């Protein structure tokens, strides 16, 4: 049982990234691969600052800014140098690998002897439930914040930008600026997942971000299926489905491990699972 | 209000498919004039509006709005004067957003998009009242996404959205091309009313000569990137439909 709760907590930690991918993929229709790098960046910044005995609350703005800068770079390359969004993201992600390695100094930093977000507060005496409660609380706050932003005038403008650039230009919106801000927000959220996971797993590894974008995409795709299924239209509902998607994703991975699948095959399982999520709704509409 | 000075527009310069869409077009439109533009397909009508709105930059010449040279000002900055209804009904609205959110965006066209929630009960009421003049029943579907509406319905809403915020210039590019005759008549009548009510300077592009005859205070015919006829108020009023049909034979 604890095994599944662990997966549930991991799903919660990763759902911040899911919300980020929701913004880039669903709102802006940009496939943003920066994610792999900005997720690790968040974890790297967390590891360095925690090791230097920073307060874990004070680390959050630094993590957000680091992620946002990564997103801004991708955005600038995409909008001003007019390079395909996918390629822009790959460029920044690749560069970030070196930056992360330089910052971290080595490929793996354990965070066992420093206090962290999940151990510093006590809601429940059982440490697993305690982590669950803290993770949940954290994500609730993030979701409320993102939900609020998306419903403001600025948020409406952002959502319209992904829909009809001719309309938004005619309505006084600088589409390039919007895309850059959107990518900044998305990657800040992704870095925040790195912040959470590093503390939850008690280590930062330079390779922890490899292929993580597919997990985020999977969450959004599951969310999308749920949106259709439950006929959800409002923004808050859509964000909740992404979080459900992120949790479901981790539960499925935990299940595959529990039935004895070789952990080396985990990425293969992940990719196949995402493929399945994409295919199943199509089969339904085709029949 | 609007001054176009020696405007030329060349597409695909230096390539085999180079097009001279506008050739040395000069046009002055005083405040509150309602100009109707007719002309064959490909004669440069849409290009003219694009250059005025900033969707395209002219190759040569100057665009002046309210005394300001805006030739190199991007479209999103010119939106403080200009509202637009596109030839393509899908272009003027955002499909995934609700009717309400679309109207909200239109209502803040000339201002900064702030981090405040602007869609409140008072705003809903305002949108409801605005939409109800169409008599299409859309005022009861405010939460519905734009994508679920027909092209004609979307075009009608785009027109109403154009006066949600302070507007000086209204550009209408074949706003009724995708509409059934009854809706088309309704839209043009509504546009005409709005233009008078808000004292707008307007340009309407149409292929319907009857509409061109009925509406507007000035008539311009374009041909091969040039203005080939320009009739002021009294001349336009004296013009008959059969005379106009003659121009196209
Ligand atoms: N983006 C573009 N790239 C290349 N050529 C273009 C572009 N836009 C317009 N043109 C060309 O410029 C000319 C004028 O086009 P425009 O769209 O202004 O015509 P129009 O008068 O609006 O025609 P219609 O009545 O069919 O809407 C056409 O020859 C067209 O092919
Ligand atoms: Mg046209």
XYZ file of C-alpha atoms and ligand atoms in Angstrom:
568
model
C 0.000 0.000 0.000
C 2.754 2.434 0.966
C 4.290 1.654 -2.367
C 1.273 3.159 -4.104
C 1.105 6.116 -1.755
C 4.709 6.856 -2.652
C 3.701 6.844 -6.314
C 0.777 9.083 -5.470
C 3.081 11.615 -3.797
C 5.473 11.510 -6.725
C 2.512 12.109 -9.020
C 1.574 15.159 -6.959
C 5.136 16.490 -7.063
C 5.229 16.048 -10.841
C 1.825 17.613 -11.397
C 3.327 21.101 -11.178
C 5.241 20.177 -14.329
C 1.988 18.773 -15.736
C 0.393 22.198 -15.293
C 3.377 23.740 -17.070
C 2.991 21.372 -20.002
C -0.733 22.086 -20.004
C 0.126 25.747 -20.584
C 2.598 25.121 -23.394
C 0.858 22.234 -25.112
C -2.846 22.933 -24.605
C -2.863 26.704 -24.407
C -0.054 27.690 -26.757
C 0.089 24.463 -28.789
C 3.868 24.534 -28.487
C 5.715 21.249 -27.921
C 8.216 22.459 -25.317
C 11.139 20.136 -24.643
C 12.932 22.663 -22.416
C 11.132 20.737 -19.663
C 13.815 18.045 -19.342
C 16.409 20.698 -18.587
C 14.334 23.053 -16.445
C 13.105 20.168 -14.277
C 16.699 19.170 -13.485
C 17.601 22.834 -13.083
C 14.971 23.162 -10.366
C 16.385 20.115 -8.586
C 19.981 21.319 -8.979
C 19.227 24.774 -7.575
C 17.380 23.107 -4.697
C 20.306 20.769 -3.941
C 22.871 23.573 -3.951
C 20.852 25.926 -1.782
C 19.681 23.238 0.642
C 23.289 22.068 1.075
C 24.147 25.680 1.867
C 21.450 25.634 4.540
C 19.051 27.959 2.836
C 15.528 28.039 4.120
C 13.356 25.832 1.891
C 10.805 28.624 1.484
C 13.440 31.061 0.319
C 14.575 28.543 -2.297
C 11.190 28.583 -4.045
C 11.523 32.020 -5.706
C 15.051 31.173 -6.864
C 13.814 27.915 -8.397
C 10.912 29.705 -10.078
C 13.178 32.376 -11.522
C 15.703 29.796 -12.756
C 12.965 27.855 -14.538
C 11.466 31.047 -15.925
C 14.808 32.121 -17.379
C 15.097 28.776 -19.179
C 11.597 29.287 -20.594
C 12.355 32.862 -21.603
C 15.439 31.705 -23.509
C 13.423 29.118 -25.423
C 10.783 31.769 -26.069
C 13.285 34.329 -27.336
C 14.909 31.812 -29.672
C 11.516 30.716 -30.945
C 9.922 34.133 -31.442
C 12.778 36.469 -32.314
C 15.170 34.189 -34.166
C 12.096 32.407 -35.559
C 13.346 28.899 -34.941
C 10.853 26.072 -34.667
C 9.585 25.746 -31.070
C 10.628 22.111 -30.829
C 14.181 22.905 -31.891
C 14.382 25.972 -29.623
C 13.457 23.782 -26.684
C 15.979 21.114 -27.612
C 18.725 23.754 -27.879
C 18.015 25.179 -24.439
C 17.586 21.716 -22.927
C 20.940 20.602 -24.305
C 22.689 23.724 -23.065
C 21.056 23.300 -19.668
C 22.633 19.872 -19.265
C 26.082 21.447 -19.135
C 24.868 24.281 -16.956
C 23.248 21.878 -14.520
C 26.372 19.730 -14.373
C 28.570 22.782 -13.807
C 26.298 24.122 -11.088
C 26.009 20.800 -9.316
C 29.725 20.035 -9.645
C 29.140 16.292 -9.863
C 26.483 14.042 -11.252
C 24.695 13.168 -8.019
C 24.156 15.017 -4.745
C 22.398 13.240 -1.857
C 20.235 15.417 0.393
C 19.823 13.048 3.311
C 21.371 15.089 6.094
C 19.568 18.352 5.383
C 16.064 19.103 6.567
C 13.573 19.527 3.743
C 10.013 20.473 2.946
C 8.653 17.014 3.670
C 10.380 16.580 7.006
C 10.250 20.058 8.460
C 6.479 20.253 8.957
C 4.539 17.635 10.859
C 0.901 17.200 9.998
C 0.792 13.437 10.592
C 3.182 11.383 12.689
C 3.409 8.774 9.940
C 6.071 10.158 7.602
C 4.429 8.836 4.431
C 1.091 10.437 5.224
C 2.923 13.540 6.309
C 4.629 13.811 2.919
C 1.300 13.177 1.208
C -0.362 15.967 3.155
C 2.445 18.422 2.435
C 2.611 17.513 -1.255
C -1.137 17.864 -1.559
C -1.195 21.215 0.190
C 1.597 22.502 -2.003
C -0.122 21.451 -5.215
C -3.470 22.856 -4.103
C -1.832 26.256 -3.612
C -0.057 26.080 -6.993
C -3.242 25.004 -8.769
C -5.273 27.799 -7.198
C -2.613 30.277 -8.271
C -2.401 29.003 -11.863
C -6.189 28.791 -12.034
C -6.465 32.381 -10.896
C -3.911 33.658 -13.403
C -5.629 31.869 -16.288
C -8.968 33.452 -15.433
C -7.654 37.014 -15.229
C -7.693 39.393 -18.182
C -4.053 38.531 -18.730
C -4.865 34.817 -18.627
C -7.674 35.199 -21.158
C -5.254 37.011 -23.461
C -2.757 34.195 -23.007
C -5.346 31.534 -23.809
C -6.538 33.425 -26.873
C -2.979 33.697 -28.202
C -2.757 29.952 -28.659
C -6.087 29.998 -30.463
C -6.067 32.767 -33.005
C -3.036 34.983 -33.421
C -4.849 37.156 -35.959
C -7.520 37.893 -33.380
C -5.147 38.614 -30.528
C -3.008 40.933 -32.637
C -6.104 42.859 -33.632
C -7.059 43.072 -29.960
C -3.819 44.691 -28.903
C -1.892 41.636 -27.754
C 1.802 41.181 -28.463
C 1.792 37.485 -29.367
C 5.540 37.064 -29.044
C 5.598 38.565 -25.587
C 2.698 36.332 -24.579
C 4.457 33.196 -25.798
C 7.626 34.125 -23.935
C 5.726 34.791 -20.703
C 3.802 31.538 -21.179
C 7.005 29.547 -21.623
C 8.478 31.300 -18.579
C 5.501 30.362 -16.401
C 5.484 26.785 -17.725
C 9.168 26.218 -17.056
C 8.970 27.872 -13.655
C 6.271 25.335 -12.786
C 8.453 22.548 -14.163
C 11.435 23.680 -12.088
C 9.132 23.631 -9.085
C 8.531 19.931 -9.724
C 12.292 19.470 -9.664
C 12.351 21.308 -6.335
C 9.690 18.999 -4.899
C 11.048 15.724 -6.264
C 14.632 16.435 -5.180
C 13.415 16.923 -1.629
C 11.026 14.017 -1.720
C 13.616 11.591 -3.088
C 16.433 13.110 -1.024
C 18.812 13.487 -3.928
C 19.439 15.403 -7.115
C 20.789 13.541 -10.093
C 21.997 15.174 -13.284
C 20.038 12.627 -15.334
C 16.771 12.835 -13.427
C 15.179 15.005 -16.127
C 15.891 12.751 -19.081
C 12.585 11.956 -20.754
C 10.580 13.605 -17.975
C 8.723 15.687 -20.581
C 6.917 12.538 -21.698
C 5.549 12.117 -18.182
C 4.167 15.655 -18.346
C 2.727 15.076 -21.817
C 1.168 11.837 -20.585
C -0.484 13.665 -17.685
C -1.929 16.273 -20.005
C -3.147 13.598 -22.438
C -4.845 11.660 -19.655
C -6.269 14.966 -18.480
C -7.564 15.626 -21.980
C -9.300 12.256 -22.072
C -10.893 12.999 -18.705
C -11.975 16.451 -19.933
C -13.828 14.852 -22.855
C -15.204 12.093 -20.702
C -16.563 14.348 -17.973
C -17.357 17.180 -20.377
C -15.317 19.736 -18.457
C -15.172 23.293 -19.745
C -13.951 25.493 -16.896
C -10.278 26.201 -16.274
C -10.206 24.910 -12.661
C -11.682 21.589 -13.782
C -9.145 21.270 -16.568
C -6.245 21.853 -14.188
C -7.590 19.224 -11.808
C -7.730 16.669 -14.616
C -4.044 17.327 -15.335
C -3.208 16.598 -11.695
C -5.327 13.428 -11.821
C -3.428 12.521 -14.997
C -0.076 13.011 -13.304
C -1.070 10.830 -10.340
C -2.615 8.141 -12.533
C 0.547 8.068 -14.585
C 2.734 7.369 -11.563
C 0.307 4.762 -10.268
C 0.481 2.896 -13.565
C 4.282 2.977 -13.460
C 4.245 1.734 -9.858
C 1.918 -1.054 -10.888
C 4.222 -2.167 -13.722
C 7.146 -2.266 -11.294
C 5.117 -4.194 -8.733
C 4.291 -6.942 -11.193
C 8.021 -7.458 -11.671
C 8.895 -5.533 -14.823
C 12.628 -4.845 -15.034
C 13.242 -1.212 -13.897
C 15.575 -0.813 -16.884
C 12.495 -1.094 -19.062
C 10.682 1.703 -17.255
C 11.189 4.296 -19.999
C 9.948 1.809 -22.571
C 6.871 1.205 -20.444
C 6.385 4.968 -20.075
C 6.575 5.573 -23.808
C 4.237 2.656 -24.562
C 1.781 3.894 -21.971
C 1.686 7.379 -23.505
C 1.214 5.810 -26.936
C -1.714 3.848 -25.547
C -3.287 6.969 -24.073
C -3.120 8.598 -27.486
C -4.479 5.574 -29.336
C -7.380 4.543 -27.113
C -9.569 7.630 -27.634
C -9.028 7.289 -31.400
C -10.191 3.698 -31.379
C -13.322 4.793 -29.570
C -14.171 7.515 -32.103
C -13.343 5.252 -35.042
C -15.709 2.501 -33.984
C -8.484 60.458 -39.747
C -6.775 58.103 -42.174
C -4.187 59.061 -44.722
C -2.555 56.596 -47.083
C 0.324 58.203 -49.013
C 1.715 56.531 -52.135
C 1.285 53.005 -50.794
C 2.813 50.122 -52.716
C 2.839 46.527 -51.608
C 4.934 43.826 -53.189
C 4.712 40.182 -52.109
C 7.554 37.669 -52.640
C 9.930 40.347 -53.867
C 12.531 39.068 -56.311
C 10.955 35.635 -56.665
C 9.119 34.178 -59.652
C 5.793 34.559 -57.860
C 6.302 38.268 -57.142
C 2.978 40.158 -56.926
C 2.453 43.885 -56.901
C -0.720 43.888 -54.822
C -0.954 47.677 -54.455
C 0.513 50.265 -56.797
C 1.015 53.801 -55.526
C -2.333 54.076 -53.765
C -3.118 57.388 -52.095
C -6.310 57.862 -50.119
C -7.500 60.318 -47.496
C -10.483 59.410 -45.357
C -11.862 62.126 -43.085
C -13.395 61.376 -39.726
C -16.794 59.657 -39.696
C -16.705 58.793 -43.364
C -18.088 55.356 -44.238
C -16.187 54.114 -47.274
C -17.430 51.139 -49.255
C -14.785 49.352 -51.331
C -15.643 47.104 -54.248
C -13.450 45.425 -56.843
C -12.623 42.130 -58.494
C -10.984 39.227 -56.657
C -7.320 39.859 -56.121
C -7.599 43.594 -56.771
C -5.918 44.410 -53.445
C -8.858 45.233 -51.171
C -7.836 43.004 -48.266
C -4.215 44.027 -48.691
C -5.276 47.657 -48.325
C -6.998 46.891 -45.010
C -4.033 44.805 -43.852
C -1.686 47.704 -44.464
C -3.984 50.073 -42.638
C -4.373 47.742 -39.650
C -0.699 46.803 -39.548
C -1.194 43.113 -40.338
C 1.168 43.800 -43.256
C 3.713 46.567 -43.696
C 3.703 48.497 -46.962
C 6.728 48.211 -49.239
C 6.602 51.927 -50.006
C 4.590 54.861 -48.737
C 3.228 56.071 -45.429
C 0.211 55.251 -43.301
C -1.013 58.068 -41.099
C -3.745 57.695 -38.516
C -4.977 60.696 -36.554
C -1.862 62.620 -37.549
C 0.547 59.896 -36.366
C 2.758 58.086 -38.849
C 2.072 54.429 -38.053
C 3.759 52.886 -41.108
C 6.062 50.764 -38.950
C 3.839 50.415 -35.896
C 2.875 46.764 -35.264
C -0.758 45.737 -35.529
C -1.231 45.177 -31.808
C -0.294 48.805 -31.170
C -2.600 50.190 -33.863
C -5.480 48.395 -32.170
C -5.949 51.420 -29.958
C -7.717 53.066 -32.898
C -8.772 50.159 -35.061
C -11.259 47.337 -34.633
C -11.569 44.736 -37.321
C -13.970 42.147 -38.716
C -12.081 39.657 -40.880
C -13.123 38.083 -44.181
C -12.648 34.682 -42.516
C -15.176 34.348 -39.651
C -12.802 32.098 -37.703
C -10.070 34.724 -37.570
C -11.797 37.260 -35.387
C -12.633 35.043 -32.421
C -10.876 32.424 -30.281
C -12.568 29.018 -30.685
C -11.613 27.455 -27.362
C -12.651 30.465 -25.311
C -16.205 31.088 -24.180
C -18.279 33.850 -25.768
C -17.872 35.736 -22.520
C -14.059 35.507 -22.515
C -13.967 36.587 -26.159
C -16.007 39.654 -25.291
C -13.821 40.350 -22.273
C -10.772 40.455 -24.474
C -12.534 42.772 -26.903
C -13.545 45.027 -24.020
C -9.890 45.564 -23.083
C -8.576 45.937 -26.633
C -7.012 49.335 -26.044
C -5.675 48.730 -22.527
C -3.180 46.507 -20.759
C -4.255 42.967 -19.999
C -3.945 42.963 -16.227
C -3.841 40.262 -13.582
C -7.359 40.988 -12.426
C -10.540 39.026 -12.979
C -12.675 41.178 -15.232
C -15.480 38.764 -15.981
C -17.948 39.590 -13.219
C -21.737 39.761 -13.016
C -21.835 43.360 -14.239
C -19.735 42.453 -17.251
C -21.911 39.405 -17.990
C -24.957 41.634 -17.952
C -23.318 44.091 -20.323
C -22.420 41.308 -22.782
C -25.897 39.821 -22.513
C -27.502 43.151 -23.334
C -25.122 43.747 -26.220
C -25.678 40.340 -27.789
C -29.433 40.346 -27.390
C -29.799 43.012 -30.101
C -28.923 40.318 -32.638
C -31.973 38.266 -31.730
C -30.056 35.043 -32.381
C -30.566 33.682 -28.858
C -26.838 33.747 -28.221
C -27.258 35.826 -25.068
C -28.195 32.634 -23.244
C -25.061 30.773 -24.314
C -22.404 33.050 -22.868
C -20.410 30.202 -21.328
C -20.399 28.185 -24.548
C -17.130 28.080 -26.465
C -16.931 30.099 -29.703
C -15.897 26.988 -31.598
C -19.378 25.523 -31.197
C -21.022 28.415 -33.062
C -21.606 28.748 -36.796
C -19.467 31.025 -38.939
C -22.302 33.510 -39.279
C -22.913 33.620 -35.552
C -19.223 34.153 -34.921
C -19.094 36.928 -37.491
C -22.057 38.650 -35.869
C -20.360 38.461 -32.480
C -17.057 39.748 -33.898
C -18.920 42.797 -35.130
C -20.390 43.499 -31.703
C -17.014 42.845 -30.070
C -15.507 45.615 -32.181
C -17.348 48.321 -30.253
C -16.865 46.852 -26.766
C -13.893 49.172 -26.263
C -13.194 52.680 -27.516
C -13.043 52.480 -31.316
C -12.299 55.160 -33.882
C -11.917 53.087 -37.030
C -13.900 49.999 -38.011
C -12.618 47.767 -40.802
C -15.083 45.288 -42.290
C -13.705 42.826 -44.824
C -16.626 41.086 -46.532
C -18.257 40.533 -43.148
C -21.306 38.894 -44.696
C -19.606 36.617 -47.231
C -20.226 33.515 -45.097
C -23.743 34.432 -44.056
C -27.247 33.522 -45.180
C -29.169 36.451 -46.727
C -31.230 37.185 -43.634
C -28.222 37.214 -41.268
C -26.222 39.182 -43.840
C -28.848 41.906 -43.897
C -28.965 41.921 -40.105
C -25.176 42.245 -39.800
C -24.904 45.090 -42.262
C -27.809 46.927 -40.687
C -26.200 46.435 -37.261
C -22.836 47.616 -38.565
C -24.437 50.690 -40.105
C -26.172 51.480 -36.816
C -22.989 51.030 -34.800
C -21.022 53.247 -37.183
C -23.590 56.019 -36.768
C -24.062 55.513 -33.038
C -20.340 55.547 -32.211
C -19.406 58.102 -34.922
C -16.900 55.678 -36.426
C -14.763 56.066 -39.485
C -15.408 52.856 -41.390
C -14.308 50.877 -44.406
C -16.507 48.090 -45.743
C -15.324 45.706 -48.431
C -18.088 43.900 -50.268
C -18.846 42.062 -53.489
C -22.537 42.753 -53.102
C -23.264 45.770 -55.289
C -26.697 46.218 -53.751
C -25.094 46.630 -50.340
C -22.432 48.892 -51.817
C -25.179 51.028 -53.250
C -27.253 51.099 -50.093
C -24.601 51.698 -47.454
C -21.786 54.163 -46.922
C -21.005 57.769 -47.709
C -18.279 57.156 -50.274
C -17.627 54.440 -52.851
C -14.254 53.235 -54.062
C -13.622 50.684 -56.768
C -10.282 48.921 -56.903
C -8.711 47.181 -59.874
C -5.293 45.573 -60.189
C -3.894 47.241 -57.106
C -5.153 50.726 -57.891
C -8.114 52.892 -57.030
C -9.987 53.140 -60.320
C -13.130 54.932 -59.125
C -13.745 57.183 -56.146
C -17.240 58.602 -55.672
C -17.995 61.138 -52.950
C -21.294 61.392 -51.097
C -23.470 63.186 -53.635
C -22.160 61.218 -56.602
C -22.637 57.995 -54.711
C -26.184 58.947 -53.762
C -26.992 59.624 -57.386
C -25.533 56.332 -58.526
C -27.972 53.607 -59.577
C -27.489 49.855 -59.383
C -27.643 49.304 -63.171
C -24.856 51.860 -63.574
C -22.752 49.895 -61.098
C -23.391 46.604 -62.869
C -22.101 48.304 -66.029
C -18.686 48.746 -64.352
C -18.226 45.039 -64.105
C -19.158 44.198 -67.692
N 0.422 37.023 -48.100
C 0.458 37.087 -49.452
N 1.484 36.540 -50.127
C 1.541 36.599 -51.455
N 0.619 37.204 -52.234
C -0.440 37.761 -51.625
C -0.582 37.732 -50.195
N -1.723 38.376 -49.868
C -2.266 38.777 -51.026
N -1.510 38.423 -52.086
C -1.778 38.718 -53.498
O -2.092 40.096 -53.594
C -3.163 40.299 -54.498
C -4.282 41.041 -53.803
O -4.880 40.197 -52.820
P -6.039 40.650 -51.868
O -6.239 39.577 -50.890
O -5.752 42.005 -51.375
O -7.274 40.722 -52.864
P -8.805 41.075 -52.582
O -9.121 42.272 -53.390
O -9.053 41.143 -51.149
O -9.532 39.821 -53.208
P -10.846 39.021 -52.751
O -11.996 39.768 -53.296
O -10.704 37.691 -53.421
O -10.819 38.919 -51.277
C -3.554 38.923 -55.015
O -2.930 38.731 -56.253
C -2.981 37.975 -54.015
O -2.620 36.760 -54.602
Mg -10.136 39.979 -49.754
